[in-house]
Short mmCIF file of C-alpha atoms and ligand atoms in Angstrom, two decimals:
data_model
loop_
_atom_site.label_atom_id
_atom_site.label_comp_id
_atom_site.label_asym_id
_atom_site.label_seq_id
_atom_site.Cartn_x
_atom_site.Cartn_y
_atom_site.Cartn_z
CA UNK A 1 49.96 31.25 -14.14
CA UNK A 2 46.44 29.83 -14.07
CA UNK A 3 46.26 28.13 -17.48
CA UNK A 4 42.72 26.82 -16.91
CA UNK A 5 41.45 30.34 -16.24
CA UNK A 6 43.35 31.67 -19.26
CA UNK A 7 41.90 28.94 -21.50
CA UNK A 8 38.41 29.86 -20.28
CA UNK A 9 38.98 33.44 -21.43
CA UNK A 10 39.15 32.25 -25.03
CA UNK A 11 35.75 30.55 -24.75
CA UNK A 12 33.81 33.78 -24.34
CA UNK A 13 30.85 35.01 -26.37
CA UNK A 14 32.47 37.86 -28.25
CA UNK A 15 30.33 40.19 -30.30
CA UNK A 16 31.67 38.68 -33.54
CA UNK A 17 30.85 35.16 -32.37
CA UNK A 18 27.38 36.33 -31.29
CA UNK A 19 26.63 37.95 -34.67
CA UNK A 20 28.00 34.93 -36.57
CA UNK A 21 25.70 32.69 -34.49
CA UNK A 22 22.77 34.95 -35.42
CA UNK A 23 23.86 34.79 -39.07
CA UNK A 24 23.53 30.99 -39.14
CA UNK A 25 19.78 31.48 -38.49
CA UNK A 26 19.58 33.15 -41.92
CA UNK A 27 20.95 30.63 -44.45
CA UNK A 28 20.59 33.18 -47.27
CA UNK A 29 22.95 35.58 -45.45
CA UNK A 30 26.29 36.26 -47.15
CA UNK A 31 27.88 37.78 -44.03
CA UNK A 32 27.55 41.39 -45.20
CA UNK A 33 25.89 42.52 -41.97
CA UNK A 34 28.59 40.82 -39.89
CA UNK A 35 31.26 42.66 -41.87
CA UNK A 36 29.44 46.00 -41.49
CA UNK A 37 29.06 45.49 -37.76
CA UNK A 38 32.72 44.59 -37.32
CA UNK A 39 33.62 47.94 -38.91
CA UNK A 40 31.24 49.80 -36.56
CA UNK A 41 32.78 47.94 -33.61
CA UNK A 42 36.26 48.87 -34.82
CA UNK A 43 35.20 52.54 -34.96
CA UNK A 44 33.85 52.30 -31.41
CA UNK A 45 37.09 50.76 -30.11
CA UNK A 46 39.07 53.53 -31.75
CA UNK A 47 36.84 56.26 -30.29
CA UNK A 48 36.93 54.56 -26.88
CA UNK A 49 40.72 54.73 -26.87
CA UNK A 50 40.64 58.37 -28.02
CA UNK A 51 38.09 59.30 -25.32
CA UNK A 52 40.18 57.59 -22.63
CA UNK A 53 43.30 59.43 -23.76
CA UNK A 54 41.56 62.76 -24.33
CA UNK A 55 42.43 64.41 -21.02
CA UNK A 56 46.11 63.52 -21.38
CA UNK A 57 46.47 63.93 -25.11
CA UNK A 58 44.95 67.40 -25.02
CA UNK A 59 42.51 66.35 -27.68
CA UNK A 60 39.90 68.28 -25.73
CA UNK A 61 39.20 71.78 -26.91
CA UNK A 62 37.44 73.50 -29.71
CA UNK A 63 38.43 72.61 -33.22
CA UNK A 64 37.30 76.03 -34.37
CA UNK A 65 34.35 74.68 -36.35
CA UNK A 66 30.62 74.58 -35.74
CA UNK A 67 28.46 71.64 -36.73
CA UNK A 68 25.19 71.76 -38.69
CA UNK A 69 23.18 72.41 -35.52
CA UNK A 70 25.25 75.55 -34.91
CA UNK A 71 26.98 73.95 -31.92
CA UNK A 72 30.68 74.26 -31.29
CA UNK A 73 32.54 71.16 -32.39
CA UNK A 74 35.11 69.62 -30.14
CA UNK A 75 38.18 67.92 -31.53
CA UNK A 76 36.90 64.54 -30.45
CA UNK A 77 33.69 65.09 -32.43
CA UNK A 78 35.68 65.79 -35.56
CA UNK A 79 37.92 62.80 -35.00
CA UNK A 80 35.05 60.42 -34.21
CA UNK A 81 33.14 61.52 -37.29
CA UNK A 82 36.16 60.90 -39.51
CA UNK A 83 36.77 57.53 -37.88
CA UNK A 84 33.23 56.29 -38.49
CA UNK A 85 32.97 57.64 -42.02
CA UNK A 86 36.25 55.91 -42.94
CA UNK A 87 35.33 52.68 -41.14
CA UNK A 88 31.89 52.54 -42.78
CA UNK A 89 33.06 53.37 -46.30
CA UNK A 90 35.96 50.90 -46.09
CA UNK A 91 33.57 48.13 -45.05
CA UNK A 92 32.37 48.13 -48.66
CA UNK A 93 28.88 47.43 -47.34
CA UNK A 94 27.36 50.92 -47.11
CA UNK A 95 25.77 53.26 -49.65
CA UNK A 96 24.41 56.24 -47.65
CA UNK A 97 25.76 57.65 -44.40
CA UNK A 98 24.01 60.29 -42.30
CA UNK A 99 26.07 61.77 -39.48
CA UNK A 100 25.06 64.33 -36.89
CA UNK A 101 28.23 66.20 -37.76
CA UNK A 102 27.64 66.52 -41.51
CA UNK A 103 25.03 68.79 -43.04
CA UNK A 104 24.55 66.57 -46.09
CA UNK A 105 24.27 62.80 -46.35
CA UNK A 106 27.35 61.04 -47.74
CA UNK A 107 26.71 58.90 -50.83
CA UNK A 108 29.42 56.26 -51.02
CA UNK A 109 31.16 56.06 -54.41
CA UNK A 110 29.85 53.16 -56.56
CA UNK A 111 33.08 51.08 -56.40
CA UNK A 112 32.83 50.90 -52.57
CA UNK A 113 29.05 50.60 -52.30
CA UNK A 114 26.99 48.04 -50.42
CA UNK A 115 23.32 47.75 -49.51
CA UNK A 116 23.25 49.32 -46.02
CA UNK A 117 22.50 52.91 -44.96
CA UNK A 118 23.93 53.94 -41.59
CA UNK A 119 22.62 56.91 -39.60
CA UNK A 120 24.76 57.85 -36.62
CA UNK A 121 25.83 60.35 -34.03
CA UNK A 122 29.56 59.68 -33.72
CA UNK A 123 29.94 61.31 -30.30
CA UNK A 124 26.73 62.18 -28.52
CA UNK A 125 26.88 64.22 -25.32
CA UNK A 126 30.05 65.97 -26.38
CA UNK A 127 29.45 68.95 -24.07
CA UNK A 128 30.33 66.46 -21.32
CA UNK A 129 33.79 65.63 -22.68
CA UNK A 130 35.67 68.21 -20.65
CA UNK A 131 34.45 66.82 -17.32
CA UNK A 132 34.97 63.14 -18.24
CA UNK A 133 31.28 62.22 -18.03
CA UNK A 134 30.04 59.22 -20.06
CA UNK A 135 29.43 59.92 -23.75
CA UNK A 136 28.61 57.61 -26.63
CA UNK A 137 28.06 56.71 -30.26
CA UNK A 138 24.52 55.97 -31.48
CA UNK A 139 23.68 54.24 -34.76
CA UNK A 140 20.81 52.82 -36.80
CA UNK A 141 20.94 50.70 -39.95
CA UNK A 142 18.57 50.59 -42.93
CA UNK A 143 18.70 48.36 -45.98
CA UNK A 144 18.10 49.56 -49.56
CA UNK A 145 16.20 47.50 -52.11
CA UNK A 146 18.37 44.90 -53.89
CA UNK A 147 20.00 46.41 -56.98
CA UNK A 148 18.36 49.84 -56.51
CA UNK A 149 20.27 53.13 -56.88
CA UNK A 150 20.60 54.66 -53.38
CA UNK A 151 18.57 57.83 -52.81
CA UNK A 152 17.90 60.09 -49.83
CA UNK A 153 14.42 58.56 -49.34
CA UNK A 154 16.18 55.35 -48.32
CA UNK A 155 17.09 57.00 -45.01
CA UNK A 156 13.88 59.03 -44.65
CA UNK A 157 12.06 55.94 -43.48
CA UNK A 158 10.21 55.30 -40.22
CA UNK A 159 12.31 53.86 -37.43
CA UNK A 160 10.32 50.62 -37.46
CA UNK A 161 12.02 49.87 -40.82
CA UNK A 162 15.47 49.85 -39.24
CA UNK A 163 17.25 46.55 -39.50
CA UNK A 164 19.38 47.11 -36.43
CA UNK A 165 20.26 49.81 -33.94
CA UNK A 166 22.66 50.27 -31.07
CA UNK A 167 25.00 52.45 -29.12
CA UNK A 168 28.41 52.34 -27.57
CA UNK A 169 28.88 54.07 -24.23
CA UNK A 170 32.31 55.35 -23.27
CA UNK A 171 31.92 55.30 -19.51
CA UNK A 172 33.60 53.70 -16.50
CA UNK A 173 33.60 50.70 -18.84
CA UNK A 174 32.94 50.64 -22.57
CA UNK A 175 29.53 49.09 -23.28
CA UNK A 176 28.14 48.14 -26.70
CA UNK A 177 24.38 47.58 -26.81
CA UNK A 178 22.85 46.09 -29.95
CA UNK A 179 19.53 44.94 -31.33
CA UNK A 180 19.09 43.27 -34.70
CA UNK A 181 15.33 43.07 -34.14
CA UNK A 182 15.32 39.97 -31.94
CA UNK A 183 15.89 41.40 -28.47
CA UNK A 184 18.72 43.46 -27.02
CA UNK A 185 22.19 42.31 -26.01
CA UNK A 186 24.89 44.20 -24.13
CA UNK A 187 28.65 43.67 -24.50
CA UNK A 188 31.51 45.02 -22.39
CA UNK A 189 34.93 45.78 -23.84
CA UNK A 190 37.68 43.68 -22.30
CA UNK A 191 40.63 46.02 -22.86
CA UNK A 192 43.14 43.22 -22.36
CA UNK A 193 41.64 41.24 -25.26
CA UNK A 194 40.36 44.20 -27.28
CA UNK A 195 37.08 42.30 -27.61
CA UNK A 196 33.48 43.10 -26.67
CA UNK A 197 32.21 40.23 -24.50
CA UNK A 198 28.52 39.40 -24.02
CA UNK A 199 27.84 40.50 -20.43
CA UNK A 200 24.16 41.51 -20.61
CA UNK A 201 22.30 38.88 -22.67
CA UNK A 202 18.67 39.51 -23.64
CA UNK A 203 18.18 42.80 -21.77
CA UNK A 204 14.59 43.39 -20.63
CA UNK A 205 13.61 46.74 -19.16
CA UNK A 206 11.59 46.53 -15.90
CA UNK A 207 7.86 47.01 -16.60
CA UNK A 208 7.74 49.99 -14.26
CA UNK A 209 10.63 52.05 -12.94
CA UNK A 210 11.55 54.22 -9.98
CA UNK A 211 13.55 56.85 -11.87
CA UNK A 212 12.63 59.76 -14.15
CA UNK A 213 15.22 61.52 -16.25
CA UNK A 214 14.63 64.98 -17.69
CA UNK A 215 16.19 68.44 -17.89
CA UNK A 216 13.91 70.14 -15.34
CA UNK A 217 15.52 73.49 -16.11
CA UNK A 218 13.12 73.67 -19.06
CA UNK A 219 10.02 73.16 -16.87
CA UNK A 220 8.63 76.67 -17.27
CA UNK A 221 8.23 76.07 -21.01
CA UNK A 222 6.65 72.57 -20.85
CA UNK A 223 3.15 71.73 -22.04
CA UNK A 224 0.48 70.45 -19.61
CA UNK A 225 0.93 66.66 -20.01
CA UNK A 226 4.70 66.83 -19.45
CA UNK A 227 4.34 69.19 -16.47
CA UNK A 228 1.62 67.00 -14.95
CA UNK A 229 3.64 63.82 -15.49
CA UNK A 230 6.75 65.19 -13.79
CA UNK A 231 4.62 66.55 -10.94
CA UNK A 232 3.21 63.03 -10.47
CA UNK A 233 6.73 61.56 -10.43
CA UNK A 234 7.48 63.81 -7.46
CA UNK A 235 4.08 63.82 -5.76
CA UNK A 236 2.37 60.52 -6.71
CA UNK A 237 -1.37 60.45 -6.12
CA UNK A 238 -1.76 56.65 -6.19
CA UNK A 239 0.11 55.93 -2.97
CA UNK A 240 3.30 54.81 -4.75
CA UNK A 241 6.65 56.25 -3.62
CA UNK A 242 8.03 59.33 -5.40
CA UNK A 243 10.44 58.58 -8.23
CA UNK A 244 14.12 59.55 -8.04
CA UNK A 245 15.51 62.04 -10.54
CA UNK A 246 18.69 61.15 -12.46
CA UNK A 247 19.85 63.31 -15.35
CA UNK A 248 23.31 63.20 -16.88
CA UNK A 249 22.59 65.24 -20.01
CA UNK A 250 24.24 62.61 -22.18
CA UNK A 251 21.54 60.59 -23.95
CA UNK A 252 23.52 57.36 -24.21
CA UNK A 253 24.24 57.33 -20.48
CA UNK A 254 20.70 58.35 -19.48
CA UNK A 255 19.13 55.77 -21.80
CA UNK A 256 21.59 53.04 -20.75
CA UNK A 257 20.63 53.51 -17.11
CA UNK A 258 16.92 53.58 -18.05
CA UNK A 259 17.29 50.34 -20.03
CA UNK A 260 19.00 48.51 -17.17
CA UNK A 261 17.18 49.95 -14.13
CA UNK A 262 13.83 50.95 -15.65
CA UNK A 263 12.01 54.27 -15.49
CA UNK A 264 11.52 56.97 -18.07
CA UNK A 265 13.75 59.30 -20.08
CA UNK A 266 12.07 62.35 -21.53
CA UNK A 267 13.13 65.17 -23.79
CA UNK A 268 9.79 66.86 -24.43
CA UNK A 269 8.79 69.69 -26.71
CA UNK A 270 8.68 73.07 -25.02
CA UNK A 271 7.69 76.60 -25.95
CA UNK A 272 11.24 77.42 -27.03
CA UNK A 273 11.81 74.14 -28.92
CA UNK A 274 8.44 72.93 -30.24
CA UNK A 275 10.11 69.86 -31.79
CA UNK A 276 12.24 69.10 -28.75
CA UNK A 277 16.02 68.84 -29.06
CA UNK A 278 16.85 65.29 -30.03
CA UNK A 279 17.36 64.20 -33.61
CA UNK A 280 14.97 61.66 -35.10
CA UNK A 281 17.28 59.57 -37.28
CA UNK A 282 20.29 59.04 -35.06
CA UNK A 283 19.01 59.64 -31.51
CA UNK A 284 15.24 59.06 -31.26
CA UNK A 285 14.94 56.09 -33.66
CA UNK A 286 17.85 53.91 -32.49
CA UNK A 287 17.00 54.42 -28.80
CA UNK A 288 13.27 53.80 -29.45
CA UNK A 289 14.13 50.64 -31.40
CA UNK A 290 16.20 49.34 -28.47
CA UNK A 291 13.51 50.26 -25.92
CA UNK A 292 10.78 48.40 -27.82
CA UNK A 293 13.04 45.41 -28.33
CA UNK A 294 13.68 45.35 -24.56
CA UNK A 295 9.93 45.40 -23.80
CA UNK A 296 9.55 49.13 -23.21
CA UNK A 297 7.88 51.86 -25.24
CA UNK A 298 8.83 55.08 -27.03
CA UNK A 299 6.32 57.88 -27.67
CA UNK A 300 6.64 61.33 -29.24
CA UNK A 301 3.69 62.98 -27.47
CA UNK A 302 1.56 62.23 -30.53
CA UNK A 303 2.44 58.76 -31.77
CA UNK A 304 4.65 55.69 -31.44
CA UNK A 305 8.12 57.09 -32.08
CA UNK A 306 9.09 54.35 -34.56
CA UNK A 307 6.08 55.23 -36.78
CA UNK A 308 7.36 58.75 -37.39
CA UNK A 309 8.29 59.43 -41.03
CA UNK A 310 11.15 61.95 -41.16
CA UNK A 311 11.19 64.46 -44.01
CA UNK A 312 14.69 65.82 -43.32
CA UNK A 313 17.82 64.03 -42.19
CA UNK A 314 18.44 66.31 -39.18
CA UNK A 315 14.81 66.54 -38.07
CA UNK A 316 14.05 66.67 -34.33
CA UNK A 317 11.26 65.18 -32.25
CA UNK A 318 10.09 65.19 -28.65
CA UNK A 319 10.62 61.77 -27.04
CA UNK A 320 9.40 59.85 -23.98
CA UNK A 321 10.96 56.40 -23.68
CA UNK A 322 11.43 53.71 -21.09
CA UNK A 323 9.47 51.22 -18.99
CA UNK A 324 6.17 50.11 -20.52
CA UNK A 325 3.94 51.30 -17.66
CA UNK A 326 5.70 54.63 -17.24
CA UNK A 327 5.33 55.51 -20.93
CA UNK A 328 1.72 54.31 -20.80
CA UNK A 329 1.07 56.96 -18.14
CA UNK A 330 2.40 59.84 -20.25
CA UNK A 331 0.45 58.53 -23.26
CA UNK A 332 -2.74 58.69 -21.19
CA UNK A 333 -2.00 62.29 -20.18
CA UNK A 334 -1.52 63.34 -23.83
CA UNK A 335 -4.70 61.47 -24.85
CA UNK A 336 -6.66 63.32 -22.14
CA UNK A 337 -5.26 66.65 -23.35
CA UNK A 338 -6.45 65.96 -26.92
CA UNK A 339 -10.00 65.24 -25.63
CA UNK A 340 -10.21 68.61 -23.79
P1 AFP B 1 25.65 67.61 -26.67
O1 AFP B 1 26.21 66.61 -27.67
O2 AFP B 1 25.64 69.01 -27.18
O3 AFP B 1 26.28 67.46 -25.32
O4 AFP B 1 24.08 67.24 -26.54
C1 AFP B 1 23.74 66.03 -25.99
C2 AFP B 1 22.30 65.75 -26.25
O5 AFP B 1 22.02 65.80 -27.61
C3 AFP B 1 21.88 64.41 -25.65
O6 AFP B 1 22.92 63.49 -25.55
C4 AFP B 1 21.30 64.76 -24.32
O7 AFP B 1 20.31 63.88 -23.90
C5 AFP B 1 20.74 66.15 -24.53
O8 AFP B 1 21.50 66.71 -25.59
C6 AFP B 1 20.87 67.02 -23.32
O9 AFP B 1 20.32 68.25 -23.60
P2 AFP B 1 20.16 69.40 -22.48
O10 AFP B 1 21.55 69.87 -22.16
O11 AFP B 1 19.32 70.45 -23.14
O12 AFP B 1 19.48 68.78 -21.30
#
């Protein structure tokens, strides 16, 4: 046995150690955020295990329910939702929870209440479960005013007011990506330790990318700027090489690749879905928060995504996010369209 190597394994930057280090920078902190995060991490580990076992355990399959978007719910969606609701309530640090799976927001009972609101999609990309493609959990965290009674308006805030955001991707490895507003860090689950280890410190998205990511099957319904942008990706007019297309159809996986390799992810509005498909609170905001923190941009076709003020918890918005220069190009196309 290599004892030196084993000893080294205990000197790793785990996610808990990382967040505790961050906490020391805020002397007023009482550790509430660290506790909340450890409950989110626990939920992710549980879902990761369930996802890995799904094929064998026959957890896959319809649970016979539909969610608030009218989509069929899979058993893993139901399970993941229950896991996160329980983990978040039992943290004793939350007051309002908004889940993609629940029509109404959950107001935590007063005896278990804390000051954080968590908006989340417990299992995004669930139509990919049956073919074992990467799926994930997305979350964003808001803070309510000290001593105030929680109300729905506390979660109907622009994304720029989020305190933290992140996702966990259940892929060939389990990756947890987090921003608390001071950059982006990526952690990989070491299954032998059951710990997320810092493997991608201070992630910065390349300024310009070589990949575009979009469901081109919707092209016939796109507006002019989106159609023109995608055309330029394929047939550049400035002498640059054509971009490659990569589209998984699972936002966490598509955004994770975009964050690490650069490029642009787009889910635009189209004639059939004038507000696009993706949900503002628990898809658009957390991913836009991470992109900006990594040096990229996120744009709705009209404005900076994080400036959007949602009026409903399940509201949707078009989204273009990724490398700074690539998003700049689509912004210019929309600006030119407005001038016409
Ligand atoms: P599902 O959870 O129904 O699989 O939807 C996933 C998702 O919300 C998001 O993760 C993808 O980016 C997007 O939908 C893919 O949508 P299209 O299938 O319309 O391309």
